[in-house]
CSV table of C-alpha atoms in Angstrom, one decimal:
chain,number,residue,atom,x,y,z
A,1,LYS,CA,0.0,0.0,0.0
A,2,ALA,CA,1.4,3.4,-1.0
A,3,GLY,CA,2.3,5.8,1.8
A,4,VAL,CA,1.3,9.4,2.3
A,5,THR,CA,2.4,11.5,-0.6
A,6,GLN,CA,3.0,15.3,-0.6
A,7,THR,CA,3.5,17.6,-3.5
A,8,PRO,CA,5.6,19.5,-4.2
A,9,ARG,CA,8.6,18.3,-2.1
A,10,TYR,CA,10.3,21.7,-2.4
A,11,LEU,CA,9.0,25.2,-3.0
A,12,ILE,CA,10.6,28.6,-3.0
A,13,LYS,CA,8.3,31.6,-2.8
A,14,THR,CA,8.6,35.3,-2.2
A,15,ARG,CA,7.1,37.3,0.7
A,16,GLY,CA,3.6,38.3,0.0
A,17,GLN,CA,2.8,35.4,-2.4
A,18,GLN,CA,0.5,32.6,-1.6
A,19,VAL,CA,1.1,28.8,-1.8
A,20,THR,CA,-0.9,25.6,-1.9
A,21,LEU,CA,0.4,22.3,-0.7
A,22,SER,CA,-1.1,19.0,-1.4
A,23,CYS,CA,-1.4,15.8,0.5
A,24,SER,CA,-2.7,12.4,-0.6
A,25,PRO,CA,-3.4,10.1,2.4
A,26,ILE,CA,-2.9,6.3,2.5
A,27,SER,CA,-5.8,4.6,0.7
A,28,GLY,CA,-8.7,4.1,3.1
A,29,HIS,CA,-7.5,6.7,5.5
A,30,ARG,CA,-10.1,9.4,6.2
A,31,SER,CA,-8.3,11.7,8.6
A,32,VAL,CA,-5.6,14.1,7.5
A,33,SER,CA,-3.6,16.4,9.8
A,34,TRP,CA,-1.1,19.1,9.0
A,35,TYR,CA,2.0,20.1,11.0
A,36,GLN,CA,4.6,22.8,10.7
A,37,GLN,CA,8.2,21.9,11.6
A,38,THR,CA,10.8,24.7,12.2
A,39,PRO,CA,14.1,24.6,14.1
A,40,GLY,CA,12.9,27.1,16.6
A,41,GLN,CA,9.3,26.0,17.3
A,42,GLY,CA,9.6,22.3,16.6
A,43,LEU,CA,6.5,20.4,15.4
A,44,GLN,CA,3.3,22.4,15.7
A,45,PHE,CA,-0.2,21.2,14.8
A,46,LEU,CA,-2.0,23.2,12.1
A,47,PHE,CA,-5.3,21.5,11.6
A,48,GLU,CA,-7.1,18.2,11.1
A,49,TYR,CA,-9.7,17.2,8.7
A,50,PHE,CA,-12.1,14.2,8.7
A,51,SER,CA,-14.7,13.6,6.1
A,52,GLU,CA,-14.2,17.0,4.5
A,53,THR,CA,-14.8,18.8,7.8
A,54,GLN,CA,-12.2,20.6,9.9
A,55,ARG,CA,-12.2,18.9,13.3
A,56,ASN,CA,-9.4,20.7,15.0
A,57,LYS,CA,-7.3,23.8,14.5
A,58,GLY,CA,-4.0,24.9,16.0
A,59,ASN,CA,-2.9,28.4,17.0
A,60,PHE,CA,-2.0,29.8,13.6
A,61,PRO,CA,-3.2,33.0,12.0
A,62,GLY,CA,-6.0,33.0,9.5
A,63,ARG,CA,-3.5,33.1,6.6
A,64,PHE,CA,-3.2,29.4,7.1
A,65,SER,CA,-6.2,27.4,5.7
A,66,GLY,CA,-7.0,24.0,4.5
A,67,ARG,CA,-9.6,21.8,3.0
A,68,GLN,CA,-10.3,18.1,2.4
A,69,PHE,CA,-11.9,16.6,-0.7
A,70,SER,CA,-14.3,13.8,-0.9
A,71,ASN,CA,-11.5,11.4,-1.8
A,72,SER,CA,-9.8,12.4,1.4
A,73,ARG,CA,-7.0,14.3,-0.3
A,74,SER,CA,-6.2,17.5,1.4
A,75,GLU,CA,-4.7,20.9,0.6
A,76,MET,CA,-3.4,23.6,2.7
A,77,ASN,CA,-3.0,27.2,1.7
A,78,VAL,CA,-0.9,30.0,3.1
A,79,SER,CA,-1.6,33.5,1.9
A,80,THR,CA,0.5,36.6,2.2
A,81,LEU,CA,3.7,34.6,2.9
A,82,GLU,CA,6.1,35.8,5.5
A,83,LEU,CA,9.7,34.9,6.1
A,84,GLY,CA,8.7,33.1,9.2
A,85,ASP,CA,6.6,30.7,7.2
A,86,SER,CA,9.7,29.0,5.9
A,87,ALA,CA,9.4,25.5,7.3
A,88,LEU,CA,8.8,21.8,6.6
A,89,TYR,CA,5.1,21.2,6.3
A,90,LEU,CA,4.1,17.6,7.2
A,91,CYS,CA,0.9,15.9,6.4
A,92,ALA,CA,-0.2,12.8,8.3
A,93,SER,CA,-3.1,10.5,7.6
A,94,SER,CA,-5.0,8.2,10.0
A,95,LEU,CA,-7.6,5.5,9.5
A,96,ALA,CA,-10.1,7.5,11.6
A,97,GLN,CA,-10.0,10.4,14.0
A,98,GLN,CA,-10.1,8.3,17.2
A,99,ASP,CA,-7.0,8.8,19.3
A,100,HIS,CA,-5.7,5.3,19.3
A,101,TYR,CA,-5.1,5.3,15.6
A,102,GLU,CA,-1.6,6.2,14.8
A,103,GLN,CA,-0.8,8.9,12.3
A,104,TYR,CA,1.3,8.1,9.2
A,105,PHE,CA,3.5,10.9,8.0
A,106,GLY,CA,4.4,12.0,4.5
A,107,PRO,CA,7.9,13.2,3.5
A,108,GLY,CA,6.9,16.8,3.8
A,109,THR,CA,7.0,19.9,1.7
A,110,ARG,CA,9.9,22.2,2.4
A,111,LEU,CA,8.8,25.8,1.9
A,112,THR,CA,11.4,28.5,1.7
A,113,VAL,CA,10.2,32.1,1.7
A,114,THR,CA,12.6,34.8,0.5
B,1,ALA,CA,-1.3,22.8,30.0
B,2,GLN,CA,-0.7,19.4,28.4
B,3,SER,CA,2.9,19.1,27.3
B,4,VAL,CA,5.7,16.8,26.4
B,5,THR,CA,9.3,17.3,27.6
B,6,GLN,CA,12.2,15.5,26.0
B,7,LEU,CA,14.9,15.8,28.6
B,8,ASP,CA,17.9,15.7,26.3
B,9,SER,CA,18.2,17.7,23.1
B,10,GLN,CA,21.2,15.7,21.9
B,11,VAL,CA,22.5,12.2,22.8
B,12,PRO,CA,25.8,11.1,21.5
B,13,VAL,CA,26.6,7.4,21.8
B,14,PHE,CA,29.1,4.9,20.4
B,15,GLU,CA,27.9,2.1,18.1
B,16,GLU,CA,26.8,-1.0,19.9
B,17,ALA,CA,26.3,0.8,23.1
B,18,PRO,CA,22.9,0.9,24.8
B,19,VAL,CA,20.9,4.1,24.7
B,20,GLU,CA,17.9,5.6,26.5
B,21,LEU,CA,16.0,8.7,25.2
B,22,ARG,CA,13.9,10.3,28.0
B,23,CYS,CA,10.5,11.6,27.6
B,24,ASN,CA,8.1,13.1,30.3
B,25,TYR,CA,4.6,14.2,29.8
B,26,SER,CA,2.1,16.1,31.9
B,27,SER,CA,-1.4,14.9,32.1
B,28,SER,CA,-4.0,13.9,34.6
B,29,VAL,CA,-6.1,11.9,32.2
B,30,SER,CA,-5.5,8.9,30.0
B,31,VAL,CA,-3.0,9.4,27.3
B,32,TYR,CA,-1.9,7.7,24.2
B,33,LEU,CA,1.9,7.9,23.7
B,34,PHE,CA,4.0,7.4,20.7
B,35,TRP,CA,7.7,7.4,19.6
B,36,TYR,CA,8.5,8.6,16.1
B,37,VAL,CA,11.9,8.7,14.3
B,38,GLN,CA,12.8,11.3,11.7
B,39,TYR,CA,15.7,10.6,9.4
B,40,PRO,CA,17.3,13.6,7.6
B,41,ASN,CA,15.0,15.1,4.9
B,42,GLN,CA,12.2,12.6,5.6
B,43,GLY,CA,8.9,12.5,7.4
B,44,LEU,CA,8.3,10.8,10.7
B,45,GLN,CA,8.1,7.1,11.0
B,46,LEU,CA,6.3,5.4,13.9
B,47,LEU,CA,8.6,3.3,16.1
B,48,LEU,CA,6.0,2.2,18.7
B,49,LYS,CA,2.9,3.3,20.6
B,50,TYR,CA,1.3,2.8,24.0
B,51,LEU,CA,-2.4,2.8,24.2
B,52,SER,CA,-3.2,0.6,27.3
B,53,GLY,CA,-2.2,-2.7,28.9
B,54,SER,CA,1.3,-3.8,29.3
B,55,THR,CA,3.6,-1.0,30.2
B,56,LEU,CA,6.5,-2.4,28.2
B,57,VAL,CA,6.0,-1.8,24.5
B,58,LYS,CA,8.2,-3.2,21.8
B,59,GLY,CA,8.6,-1.5,18.5
B,60,ILE,CA,10.5,-1.8,15.3
B,61,ASN,CA,14.2,-1.8,14.8
B,62,GLY,CA,14.9,-3.2,18.3
B,63,PHE,CA,13.4,-0.3,20.2
B,64,GLU,CA,11.2,-0.6,23.2
B,65,ALA,CA,9.7,1.9,25.7
B,66,GLU,CA,8.2,1.7,29.1
B,67,PHE,CA,5.3,3.6,30.3
B,68,ASN,CA,5.5,4.8,33.9
B,69,LYS,CA,2.3,6.4,35.1
B,70,SER,CA,3.6,7.5,38.5
B,71,GLN,CA,6.6,9.2,37.0
B,72,THR,CA,4.7,10.3,33.9
B,73,SER,CA,7.5,9.0,31.7
B,74,PHE,CA,7.8,7.1,28.5
B,75,HIS,CA,11.5,6.5,27.9
B,76,LEU,CA,12.8,4.9,24.7
B,77,ARG,CA,15.5,2.3,24.9
B,78,LYS,CA,17.7,0.2,22.7
B,79,PRO,CA,20.3,-2.3,24.0
B,80,SER,CA,22.7,-1.9,21.1
B,81,VAL,CA,22.6,1.0,18.6
B,82,HIS,CA,23.8,1.1,15.0
B,83,ILE,CA,25.1,4.0,12.9
B,84,SER,CA,21.8,3.9,11.0
B,85,ASP,CA,19.9,4.8,14.2
B,86,THR,CA,21.3,8.4,13.9
B,87,ALA,CA,18.2,10.5,13.6
B,88,GLU,CA,15.9,12.8,15.5
B,89,TYR,CA,13.4,11.1,17.8
B,90,PHE,CA,10.0,12.5,19.0
B,91,CYS,CA,7.6,11.3,21.7
B,92,PRO,CA,4.3,13.0,21.1
B,93,ARG,CA,1.2,12.3,23.0
B,94,ARG,CA,-2.3,12.4,21.8
B,95,ARG,CA,-5.1,14.1,23.7
B,96,SER,CA,-8.0,12.0,24.7
B,97,GLN,CA,-10.3,14.4,22.8
B,98,GLY,CA,-9.3,16.3,19.7
B,99,GLY,CA,-6.9,14.1,18.0
B,100,LYS,CA,-3.9,16.3,17.5
B,101,LEU,CA,-0.4,15.1,18.4
B,102,ILE,CA,1.5,17.3,20.9
B,103,PHE,CA,5.2,17.1,20.4
B,104,GLY,CA,8.2,17.8,22.5
B,105,GLN,CA,11.3,19.4,21.1
B,106,GLY,CA,12.9,16.2,19.9
B,107,THR,CA,16.1,14.4,20.8
B,108,GLU,CA,18.9,14.1,18.3
B,109,LEU,CA,20.6,10.8,18.6
B,110,SER,CA,24.1,10.7,17.1
B,111,VAL,CA,25.7,7.2,16.9
B,112,LYS,CA,29.5,7.3,16.4
B,113,PRO,CA,31.7,4.5,15.2
């Protein structure tokens, strides 16, 4: 079974631009979560989607948004990029949203904002 | 606040030596605990998880962890490490409601020949 895939793997954007990242979960998984990883803040939760509904949201500004499609694929969007948005963005999928189901992570999208 | 503390930011160790990576958490309710490994330029891979039952959990690649409720710890151990174990290790916990993983700062394990 294929793992979690994220596209693109690398991105370079300029301040003020917007960006869309994509995540395809493991087949059959219905829950998708997004995390931001930076050297200073570590791994921080962005949001979680289950059955096309946002179930949980972290403490990020409204510039960060996401959605999930009927096939469970998910996208996250960051508008008006800032230098501090440079990070590795990780997507994780889970069979369901119950807590005992482990999350499987993709390889991440490394975003660099210049 | 619910949090996770990884007590060592870096752990250098020689090949074939034993290693313990320490993780404490704060919670007064039931928790689900995990250990993940992240190799350079990759995502996170699950090593093991504790949901309930036996407090000693065995994972992949020869790792194991022991849940200690009284000390609120979930330390990861391996009796003999390899160069290939060099990576960053995370021990997130999952809230009983909400679903998100709460991470500590990670421990960088460096195995030297």
